[in-house]
mmCIF file of C-alpha atoms in Angstrom:
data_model
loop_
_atom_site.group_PDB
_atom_site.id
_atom_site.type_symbol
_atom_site.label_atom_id
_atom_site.label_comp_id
_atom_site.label_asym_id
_atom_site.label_seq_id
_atom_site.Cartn_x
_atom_site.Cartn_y
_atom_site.Cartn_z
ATOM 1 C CA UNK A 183 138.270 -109.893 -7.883
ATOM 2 C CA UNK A 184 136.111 -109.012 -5.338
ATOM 3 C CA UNK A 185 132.621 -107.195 -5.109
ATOM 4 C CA UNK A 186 131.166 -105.220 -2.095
ATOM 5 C CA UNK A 187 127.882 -105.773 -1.577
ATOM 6 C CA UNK A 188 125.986 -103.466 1.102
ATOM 7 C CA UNK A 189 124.910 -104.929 4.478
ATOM 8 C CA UNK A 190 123.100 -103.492 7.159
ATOM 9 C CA UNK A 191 125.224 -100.574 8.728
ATOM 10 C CA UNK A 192 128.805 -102.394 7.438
ATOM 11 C CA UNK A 193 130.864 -104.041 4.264
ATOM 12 C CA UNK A 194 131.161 -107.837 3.606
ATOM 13 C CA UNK A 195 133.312 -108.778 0.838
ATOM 14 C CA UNK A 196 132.441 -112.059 -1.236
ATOM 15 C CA UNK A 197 134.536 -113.665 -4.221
ATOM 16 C CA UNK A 198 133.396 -114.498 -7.629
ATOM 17 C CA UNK A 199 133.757 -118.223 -6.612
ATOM 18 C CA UNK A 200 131.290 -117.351 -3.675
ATOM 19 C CA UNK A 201 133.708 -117.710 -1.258
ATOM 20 C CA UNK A 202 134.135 -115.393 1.659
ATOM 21 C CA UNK A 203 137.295 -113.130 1.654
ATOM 22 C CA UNK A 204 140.287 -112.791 4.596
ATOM 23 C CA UNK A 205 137.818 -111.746 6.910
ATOM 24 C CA UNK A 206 134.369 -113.208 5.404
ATOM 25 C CA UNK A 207 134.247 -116.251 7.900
ATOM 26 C CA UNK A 208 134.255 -113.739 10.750
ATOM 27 C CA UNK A 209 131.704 -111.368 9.227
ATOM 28 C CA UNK A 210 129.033 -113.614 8.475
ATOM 29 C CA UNK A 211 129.126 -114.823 11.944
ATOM 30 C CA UNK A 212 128.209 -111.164 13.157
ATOM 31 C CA UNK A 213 125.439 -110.628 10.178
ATOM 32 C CA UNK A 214 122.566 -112.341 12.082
ATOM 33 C CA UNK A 215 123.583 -109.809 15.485
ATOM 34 C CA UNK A 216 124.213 -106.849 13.307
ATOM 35 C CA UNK A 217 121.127 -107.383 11.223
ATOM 36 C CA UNK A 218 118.640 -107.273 14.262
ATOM 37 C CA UNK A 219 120.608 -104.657 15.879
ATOM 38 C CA UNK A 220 120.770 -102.038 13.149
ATOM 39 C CA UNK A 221 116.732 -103.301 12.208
ATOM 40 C CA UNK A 222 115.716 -102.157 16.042
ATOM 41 C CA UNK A 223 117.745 -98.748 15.377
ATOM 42 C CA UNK A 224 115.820 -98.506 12.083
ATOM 43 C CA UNK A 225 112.685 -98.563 13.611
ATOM 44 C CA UNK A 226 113.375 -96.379 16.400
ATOM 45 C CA UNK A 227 114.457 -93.711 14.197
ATOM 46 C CA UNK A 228 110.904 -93.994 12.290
ATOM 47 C CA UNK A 229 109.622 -93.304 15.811
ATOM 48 C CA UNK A 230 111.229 -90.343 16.652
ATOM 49 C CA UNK A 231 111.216 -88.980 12.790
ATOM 50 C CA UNK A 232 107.142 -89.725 12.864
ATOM 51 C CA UNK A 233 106.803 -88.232 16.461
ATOM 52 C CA UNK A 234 104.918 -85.049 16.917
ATOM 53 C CA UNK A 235 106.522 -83.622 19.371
ATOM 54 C CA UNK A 236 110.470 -82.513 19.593
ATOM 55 C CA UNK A 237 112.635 -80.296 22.249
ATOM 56 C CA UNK A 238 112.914 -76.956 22.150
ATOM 57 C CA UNK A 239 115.132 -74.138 23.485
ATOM 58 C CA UNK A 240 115.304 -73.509 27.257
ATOM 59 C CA UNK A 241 112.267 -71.597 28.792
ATOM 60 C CA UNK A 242 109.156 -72.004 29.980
ATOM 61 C CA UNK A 243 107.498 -73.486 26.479
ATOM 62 C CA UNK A 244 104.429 -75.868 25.420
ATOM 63 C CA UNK A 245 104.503 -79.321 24.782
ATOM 64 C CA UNK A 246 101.915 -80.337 22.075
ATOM 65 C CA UNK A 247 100.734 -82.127 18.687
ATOM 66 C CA UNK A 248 98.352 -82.653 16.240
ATOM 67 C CA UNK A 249 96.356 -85.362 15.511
ATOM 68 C CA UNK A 250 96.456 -86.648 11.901
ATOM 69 C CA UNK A 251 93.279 -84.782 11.242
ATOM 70 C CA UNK A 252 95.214 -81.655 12.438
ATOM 71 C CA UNK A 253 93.405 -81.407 15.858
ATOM 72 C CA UNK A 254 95.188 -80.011 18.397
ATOM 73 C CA UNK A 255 96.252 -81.734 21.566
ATOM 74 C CA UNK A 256 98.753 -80.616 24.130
ATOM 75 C CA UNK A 257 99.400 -80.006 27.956
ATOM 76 C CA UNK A 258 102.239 -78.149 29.601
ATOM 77 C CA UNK A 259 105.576 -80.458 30.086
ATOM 78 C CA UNK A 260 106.673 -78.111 33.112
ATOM 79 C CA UNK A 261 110.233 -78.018 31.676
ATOM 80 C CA UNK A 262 111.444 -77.231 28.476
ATOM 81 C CA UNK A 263 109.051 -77.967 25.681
ATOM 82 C CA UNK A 264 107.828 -78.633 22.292
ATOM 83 C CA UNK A 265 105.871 -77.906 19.276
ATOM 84 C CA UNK A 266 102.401 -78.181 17.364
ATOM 85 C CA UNK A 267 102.774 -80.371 14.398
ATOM 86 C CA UNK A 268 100.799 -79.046 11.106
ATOM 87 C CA UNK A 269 97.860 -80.808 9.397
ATOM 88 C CA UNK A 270 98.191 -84.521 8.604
ATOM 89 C CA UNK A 271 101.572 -84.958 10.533
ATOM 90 C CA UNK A 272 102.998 -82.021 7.802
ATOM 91 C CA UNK A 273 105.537 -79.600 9.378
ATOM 92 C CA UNK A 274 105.741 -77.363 6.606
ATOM 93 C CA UNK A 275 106.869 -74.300 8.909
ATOM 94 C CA UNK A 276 108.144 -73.740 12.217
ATOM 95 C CA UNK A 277 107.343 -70.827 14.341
ATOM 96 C CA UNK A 278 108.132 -69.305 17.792
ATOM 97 C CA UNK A 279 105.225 -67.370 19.456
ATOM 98 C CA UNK A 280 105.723 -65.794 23.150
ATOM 99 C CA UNK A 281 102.758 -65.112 25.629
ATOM 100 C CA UNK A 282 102.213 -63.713 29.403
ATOM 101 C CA UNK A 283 99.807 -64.906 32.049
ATOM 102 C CA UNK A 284 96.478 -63.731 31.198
ATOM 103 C CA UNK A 285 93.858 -66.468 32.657
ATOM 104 C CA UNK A 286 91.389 -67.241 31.411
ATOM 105 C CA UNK A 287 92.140 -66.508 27.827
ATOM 106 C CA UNK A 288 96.263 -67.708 28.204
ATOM 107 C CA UNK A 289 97.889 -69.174 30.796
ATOM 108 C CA UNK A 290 100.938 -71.089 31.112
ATOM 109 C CA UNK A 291 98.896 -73.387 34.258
ATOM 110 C CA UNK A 292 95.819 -74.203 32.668
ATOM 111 C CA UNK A 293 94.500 -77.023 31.026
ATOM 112 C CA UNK A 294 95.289 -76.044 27.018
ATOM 113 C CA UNK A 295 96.877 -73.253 28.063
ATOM 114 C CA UNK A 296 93.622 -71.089 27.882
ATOM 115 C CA UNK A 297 91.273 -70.816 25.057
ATOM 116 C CA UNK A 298 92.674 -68.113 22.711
ATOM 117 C CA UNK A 299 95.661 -70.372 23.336
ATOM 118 C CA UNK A 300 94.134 -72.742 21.501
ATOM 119 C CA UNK A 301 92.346 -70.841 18.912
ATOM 120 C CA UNK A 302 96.068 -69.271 17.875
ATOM 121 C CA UNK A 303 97.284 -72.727 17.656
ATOM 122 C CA UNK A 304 94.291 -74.573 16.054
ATOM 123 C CA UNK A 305 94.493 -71.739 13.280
ATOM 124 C CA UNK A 306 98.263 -72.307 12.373
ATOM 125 C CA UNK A 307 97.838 -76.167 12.377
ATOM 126 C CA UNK A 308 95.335 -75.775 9.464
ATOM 127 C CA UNK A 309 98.007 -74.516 7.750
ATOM 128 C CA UNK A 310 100.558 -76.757 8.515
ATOM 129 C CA UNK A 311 102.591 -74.979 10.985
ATOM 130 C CA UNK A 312 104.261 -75.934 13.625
ATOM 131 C CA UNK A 313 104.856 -73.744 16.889
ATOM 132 C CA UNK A 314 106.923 -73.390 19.753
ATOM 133 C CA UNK A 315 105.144 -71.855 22.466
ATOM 134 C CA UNK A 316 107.058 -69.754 24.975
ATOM 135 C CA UNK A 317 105.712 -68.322 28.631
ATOM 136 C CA UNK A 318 107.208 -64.641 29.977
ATOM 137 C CA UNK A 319 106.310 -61.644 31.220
ATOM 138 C CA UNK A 320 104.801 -59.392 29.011
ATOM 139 C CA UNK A 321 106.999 -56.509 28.987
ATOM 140 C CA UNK A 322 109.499 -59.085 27.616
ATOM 141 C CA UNK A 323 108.057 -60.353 25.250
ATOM 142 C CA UNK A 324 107.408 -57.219 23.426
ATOM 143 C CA UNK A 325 111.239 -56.982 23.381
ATOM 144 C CA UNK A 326 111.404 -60.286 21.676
ATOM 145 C CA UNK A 327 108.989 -59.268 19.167
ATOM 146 C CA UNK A 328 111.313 -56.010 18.840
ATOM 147 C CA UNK A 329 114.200 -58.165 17.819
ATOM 148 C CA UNK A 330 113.295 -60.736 15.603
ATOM 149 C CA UNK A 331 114.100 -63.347 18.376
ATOM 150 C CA UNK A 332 110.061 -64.494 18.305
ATOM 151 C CA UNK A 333 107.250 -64.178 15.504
ATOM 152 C CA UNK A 334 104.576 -63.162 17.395
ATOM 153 C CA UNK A 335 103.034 -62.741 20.850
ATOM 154 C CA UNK A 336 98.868 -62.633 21.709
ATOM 155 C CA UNK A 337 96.250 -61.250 22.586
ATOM 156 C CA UNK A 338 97.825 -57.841 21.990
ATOM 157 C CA UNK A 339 95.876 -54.492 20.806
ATOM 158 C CA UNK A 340 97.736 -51.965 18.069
ATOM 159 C CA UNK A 341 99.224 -49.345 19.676
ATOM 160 C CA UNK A 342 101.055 -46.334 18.001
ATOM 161 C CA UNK A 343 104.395 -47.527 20.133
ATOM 162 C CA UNK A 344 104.233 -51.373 19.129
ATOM 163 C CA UNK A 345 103.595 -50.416 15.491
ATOM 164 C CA UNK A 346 107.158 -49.302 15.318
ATOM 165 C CA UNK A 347 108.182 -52.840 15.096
ATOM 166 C CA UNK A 348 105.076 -55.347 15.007
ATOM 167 C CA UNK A 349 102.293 -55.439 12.602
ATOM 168 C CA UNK A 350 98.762 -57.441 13.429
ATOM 169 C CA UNK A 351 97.039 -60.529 12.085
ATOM 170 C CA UNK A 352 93.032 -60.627 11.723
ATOM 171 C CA UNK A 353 90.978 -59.862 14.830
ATOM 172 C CA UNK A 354 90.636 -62.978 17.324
ATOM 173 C CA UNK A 355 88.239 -61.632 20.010
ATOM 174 C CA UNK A 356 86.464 -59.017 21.736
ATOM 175 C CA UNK A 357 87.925 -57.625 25.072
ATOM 176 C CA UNK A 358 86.152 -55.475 27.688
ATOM 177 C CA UNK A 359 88.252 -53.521 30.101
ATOM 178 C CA UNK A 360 86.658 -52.117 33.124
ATOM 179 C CA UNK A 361 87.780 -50.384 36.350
ATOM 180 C CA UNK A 362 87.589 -52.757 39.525
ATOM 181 C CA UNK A 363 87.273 -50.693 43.207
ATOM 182 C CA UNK A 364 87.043 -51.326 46.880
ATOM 183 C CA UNK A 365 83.346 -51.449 47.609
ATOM 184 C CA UNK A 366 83.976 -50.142 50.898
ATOM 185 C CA UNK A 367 85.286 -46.973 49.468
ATOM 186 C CA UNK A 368 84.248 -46.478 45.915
ATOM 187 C CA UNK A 369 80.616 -47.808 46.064
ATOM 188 C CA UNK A 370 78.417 -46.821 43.098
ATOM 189 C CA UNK A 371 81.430 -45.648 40.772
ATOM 190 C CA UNK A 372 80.779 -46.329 37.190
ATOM 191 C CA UNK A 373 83.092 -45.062 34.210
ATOM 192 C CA UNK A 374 82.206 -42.220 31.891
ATOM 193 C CA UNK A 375 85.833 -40.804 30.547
ATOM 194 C CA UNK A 376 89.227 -40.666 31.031
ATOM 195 C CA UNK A 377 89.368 -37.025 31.851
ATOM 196 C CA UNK A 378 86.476 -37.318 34.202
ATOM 197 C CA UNK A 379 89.307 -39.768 36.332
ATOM 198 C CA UNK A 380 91.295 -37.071 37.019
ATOM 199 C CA UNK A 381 91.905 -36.497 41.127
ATOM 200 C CA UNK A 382 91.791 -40.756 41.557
ATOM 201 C CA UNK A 383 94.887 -42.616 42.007
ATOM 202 C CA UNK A 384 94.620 -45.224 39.084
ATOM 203 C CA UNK A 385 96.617 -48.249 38.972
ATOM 204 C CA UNK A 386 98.343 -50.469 36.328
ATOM 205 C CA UNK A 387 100.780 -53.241 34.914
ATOM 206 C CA UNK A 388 103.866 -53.320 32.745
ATOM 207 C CA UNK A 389 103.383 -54.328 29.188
ATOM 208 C CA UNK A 390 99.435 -53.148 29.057
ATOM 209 C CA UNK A 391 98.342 -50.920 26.170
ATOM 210 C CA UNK A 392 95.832 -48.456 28.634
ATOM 211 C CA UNK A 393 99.123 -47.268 30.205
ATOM 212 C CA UNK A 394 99.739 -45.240 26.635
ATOM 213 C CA UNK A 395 96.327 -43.798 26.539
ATOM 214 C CA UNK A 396 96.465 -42.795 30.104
ATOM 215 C CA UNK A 397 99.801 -40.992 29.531
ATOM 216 C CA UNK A 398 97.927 -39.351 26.652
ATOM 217 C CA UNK A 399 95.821 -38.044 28.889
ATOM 218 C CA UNK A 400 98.152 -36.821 31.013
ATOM 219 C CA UNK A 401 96.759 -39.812 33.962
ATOM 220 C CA UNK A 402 99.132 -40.757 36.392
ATOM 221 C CA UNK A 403 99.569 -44.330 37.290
ATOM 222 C CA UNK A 404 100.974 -46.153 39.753
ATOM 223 C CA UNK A 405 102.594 -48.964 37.474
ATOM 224 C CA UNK A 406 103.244 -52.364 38.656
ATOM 225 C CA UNK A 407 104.970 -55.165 37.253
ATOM 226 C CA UNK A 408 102.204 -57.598 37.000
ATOM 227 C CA UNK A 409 98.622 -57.785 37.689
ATOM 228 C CA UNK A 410 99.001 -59.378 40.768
ATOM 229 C CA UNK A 411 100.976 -57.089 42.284
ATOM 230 C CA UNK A 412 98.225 -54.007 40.842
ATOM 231 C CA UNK A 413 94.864 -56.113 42.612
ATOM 232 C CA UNK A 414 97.465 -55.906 46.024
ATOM 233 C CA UNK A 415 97.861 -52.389 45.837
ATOM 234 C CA UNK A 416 94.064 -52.065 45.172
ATOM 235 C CA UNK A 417 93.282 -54.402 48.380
ATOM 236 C CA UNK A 418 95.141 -52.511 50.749
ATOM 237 C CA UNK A 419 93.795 -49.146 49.456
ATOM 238 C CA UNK A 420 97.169 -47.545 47.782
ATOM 239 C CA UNK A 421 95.443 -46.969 44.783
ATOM 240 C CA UNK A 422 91.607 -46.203 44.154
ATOM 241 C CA UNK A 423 90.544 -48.282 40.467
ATOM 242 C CA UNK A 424 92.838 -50.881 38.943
ATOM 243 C CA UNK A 425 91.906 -51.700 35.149
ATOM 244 C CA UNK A 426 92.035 -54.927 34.036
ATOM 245 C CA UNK A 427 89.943 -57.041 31.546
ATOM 246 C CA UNK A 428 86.159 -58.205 32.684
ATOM 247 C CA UNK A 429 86.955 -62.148 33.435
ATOM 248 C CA UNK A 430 90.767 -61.686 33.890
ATOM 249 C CA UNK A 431 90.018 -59.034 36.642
ATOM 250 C CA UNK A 432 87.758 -61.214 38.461
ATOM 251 C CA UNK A 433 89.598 -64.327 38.069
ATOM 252 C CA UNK A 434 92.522 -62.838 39.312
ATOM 253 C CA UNK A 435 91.090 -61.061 42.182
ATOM 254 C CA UNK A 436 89.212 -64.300 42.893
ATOM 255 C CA UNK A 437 92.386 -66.244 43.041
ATOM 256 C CA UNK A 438 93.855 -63.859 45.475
ATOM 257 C CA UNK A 439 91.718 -62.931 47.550
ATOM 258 C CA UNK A 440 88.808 -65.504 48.852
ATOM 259 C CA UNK A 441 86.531 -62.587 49.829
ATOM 260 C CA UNK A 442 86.851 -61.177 46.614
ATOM 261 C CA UNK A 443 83.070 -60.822 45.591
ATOM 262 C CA UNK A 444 82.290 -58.942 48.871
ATOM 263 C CA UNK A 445 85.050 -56.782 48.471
ATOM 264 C CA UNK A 446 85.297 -55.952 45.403
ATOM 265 C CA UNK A 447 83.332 -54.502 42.326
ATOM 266 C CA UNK A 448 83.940 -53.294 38.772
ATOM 267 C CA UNK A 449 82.511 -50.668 36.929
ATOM 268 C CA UNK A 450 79.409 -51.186 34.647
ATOM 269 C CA UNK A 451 80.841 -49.594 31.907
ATOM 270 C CA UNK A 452 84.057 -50.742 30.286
ATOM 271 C CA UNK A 453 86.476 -48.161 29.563
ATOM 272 C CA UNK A 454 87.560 -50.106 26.383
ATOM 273 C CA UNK A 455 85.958 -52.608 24.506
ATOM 274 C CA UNK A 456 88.435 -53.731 21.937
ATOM 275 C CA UNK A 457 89.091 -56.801 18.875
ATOM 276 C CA UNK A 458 92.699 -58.292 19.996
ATOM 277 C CA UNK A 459 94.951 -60.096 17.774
ATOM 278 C CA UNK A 460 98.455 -61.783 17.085
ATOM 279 C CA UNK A 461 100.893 -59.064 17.138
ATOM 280 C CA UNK A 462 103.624 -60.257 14.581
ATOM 281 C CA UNK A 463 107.153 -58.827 14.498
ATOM 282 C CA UNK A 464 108.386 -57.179 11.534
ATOM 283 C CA UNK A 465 111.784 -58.061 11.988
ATOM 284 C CA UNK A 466 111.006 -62.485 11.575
ATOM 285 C CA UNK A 467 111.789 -63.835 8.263
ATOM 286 C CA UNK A 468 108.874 -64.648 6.300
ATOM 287 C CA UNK A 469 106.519 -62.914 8.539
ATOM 288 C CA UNK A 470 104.155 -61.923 6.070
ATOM 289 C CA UNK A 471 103.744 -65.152 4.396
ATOM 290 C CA UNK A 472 103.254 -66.796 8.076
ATOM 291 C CA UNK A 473 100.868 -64.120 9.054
ATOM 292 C CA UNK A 474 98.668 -65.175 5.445
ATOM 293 C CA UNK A 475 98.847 -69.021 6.794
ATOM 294 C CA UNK A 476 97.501 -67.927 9.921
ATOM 295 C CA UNK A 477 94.455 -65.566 9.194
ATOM 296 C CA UNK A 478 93.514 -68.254 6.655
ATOM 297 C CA UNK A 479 93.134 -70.882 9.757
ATOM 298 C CA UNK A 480 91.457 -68.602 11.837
ATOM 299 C CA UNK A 481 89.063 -68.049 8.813
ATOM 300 C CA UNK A 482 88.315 -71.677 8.592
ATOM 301 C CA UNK A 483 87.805 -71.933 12.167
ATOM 302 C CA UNK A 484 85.218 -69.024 12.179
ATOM 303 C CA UNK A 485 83.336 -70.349 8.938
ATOM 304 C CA UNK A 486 83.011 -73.589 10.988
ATOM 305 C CA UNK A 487 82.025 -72.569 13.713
ATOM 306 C CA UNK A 488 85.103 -73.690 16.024
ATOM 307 C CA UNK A 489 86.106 -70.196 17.009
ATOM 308 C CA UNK A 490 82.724 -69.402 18.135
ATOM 309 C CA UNK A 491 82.628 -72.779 20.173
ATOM 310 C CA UNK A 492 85.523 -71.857 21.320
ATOM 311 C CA UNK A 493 85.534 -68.385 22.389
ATOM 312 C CA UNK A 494 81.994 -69.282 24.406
ATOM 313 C CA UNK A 495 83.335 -72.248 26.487
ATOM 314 C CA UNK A 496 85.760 -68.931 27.893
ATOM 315 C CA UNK A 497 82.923 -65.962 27.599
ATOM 316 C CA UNK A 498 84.630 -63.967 25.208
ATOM 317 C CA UNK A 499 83.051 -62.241 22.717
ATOM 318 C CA UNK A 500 83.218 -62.865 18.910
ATOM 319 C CA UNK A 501 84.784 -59.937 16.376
#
């Protein structure tokens, strides 16, 4: 009679006399090889099942990882991408969040991917959670949001058109909009209300919340698709005011333009000053319990004192 006995990835069979089977001589010669063979495989697999970081779906997406204090680290991989592993190495969760190019706050080029980047993805790590972290126009990824296909999408403002199908974590930060102008043409212009712009040709970008109050106020605007494309129009005089956030107007305009501080100035008083937050879609499972993990990191990080730290290194304002 014989009994099996396990071995490392295959079968030997051994008598009750102790003597190999049909095929023992032949298998015992192969135990040393298979031994160190399937011990190297073990170990790789504790690698890869340890490892932080793991591939995600095609697009432009993060690569990044926690620490096993739950720190964040991470840097853009250029390709296809990763996640943020939760606190301790934990992955308790797993969520996709989609952004837009908004420098200096997000951006899919710089270092961290912008500071509210990193305050969204410090505050889910305390809880645990990993993320996949997904670059696209903004316009789009409202419609992702709309679907299901993503959780949630930042900085964003409520609006009565994306409450139809998002809802809103706690406030992150402070944003002041403001009207930038030619100097050459618009010198001394200052902001008191959008009726009083009536007459100017006012500019604007796809997938920004001003463009519903300015319909509300029967404004028309010459919309473009990005913000880029809105700061060319401005430059070569097609339009008279482009809005855009304080230090994401003058970054871009900066970037584009070398001359852009003789050119160019903004109006002292901001037509908006706002709290933004994670817009979270209705339509993702477990949205509401997600939402709770979040607000609770971005709690710790304000009591201490990371989100202020945080939010200074950038110049944004605290809620």
């Amino acid at each position: 009679m014989d009994h099996w006995r396990p071995g490392y990835g295959a079968e030997y069979s051994v008598s009750e006399h102790g003597e190999t089977g049909q095929n023992g001589a032949e298998e015992m010669r192969h135990f040393g090889t298979r031994f160190w063979v399937v011990l190297l495989l073990w170990l790789l697999a504790g690698v890869a099942e340890g490892g932080l970081c793991r591939s995600a779906a095609a697009g432009d997406t993060v690569v990044a990882g926690t620490t096993a204090a739950g720190a964040v680290t991470g840097q853009s991989d250029g390709n296809t991408g990763g996640s943020i592993g939760g606190q301790a190495g934990r992955q308790l969760a797993t969520v996709t969040l989609v952004a837009g190019e908004w420098a200096p706050y997000v951006s899919e080029h710089m270092q961290g991917n912008g500071r509210i980047t990193e305050v969204v993805l410090r505050a889910f790590a305390h809880s645990g959670i990993a993320v996949e972290l997904k670059f696209f126009p903004w316009k789009r990824c409202e419609r992702m949001l709309e679907t299901g296909e993503a959780f949630g999408s930042f900085p964003y403002v409520p609006t009565p058109f994306r409450s139809r199908f998002a809802e809103f974590s706690d406030p992150i930060f402070i944003a002041n909009s403001h009207f930038f102008f030619l100097k050459d043409r618009m010198d001394g212009f200052d902001y008191t209300t959008l009726q009083a712009l009536q007459g100017y040709t006012i500019a604007g970008a796809l997938g920004f919340n001003y463009l519903e109050w300015f319909a509300y106020d029967n404004l028309p605007v010459d919309v473009s698709p990005d913000e880029d494309s809105m700061f060319r129009k401005l430059a070569t005089g097609r339009v008279q005011l482009a809005p855009a956030e304080e230090r994401v107007g003058w970054m871009s305009l900066r970037r584009l333009f070398p001359d852009a501080n003789e050119r160019f100035a903004m109006s002292r008083t901001p037509f908006r000053s706002e709290p933004n937050f994670l817009m979270y879609s209705k339509a993702y499972p477990g949205g509401k319990e997600l939402i709770a993990q979040f607000n609770e990191g971005l709690r710790h990080l304000r009591e201490t004192g990371e989100l202020e730290r945080l939010l200074q290194e950038t110049g944004a304002e605290a809620p």
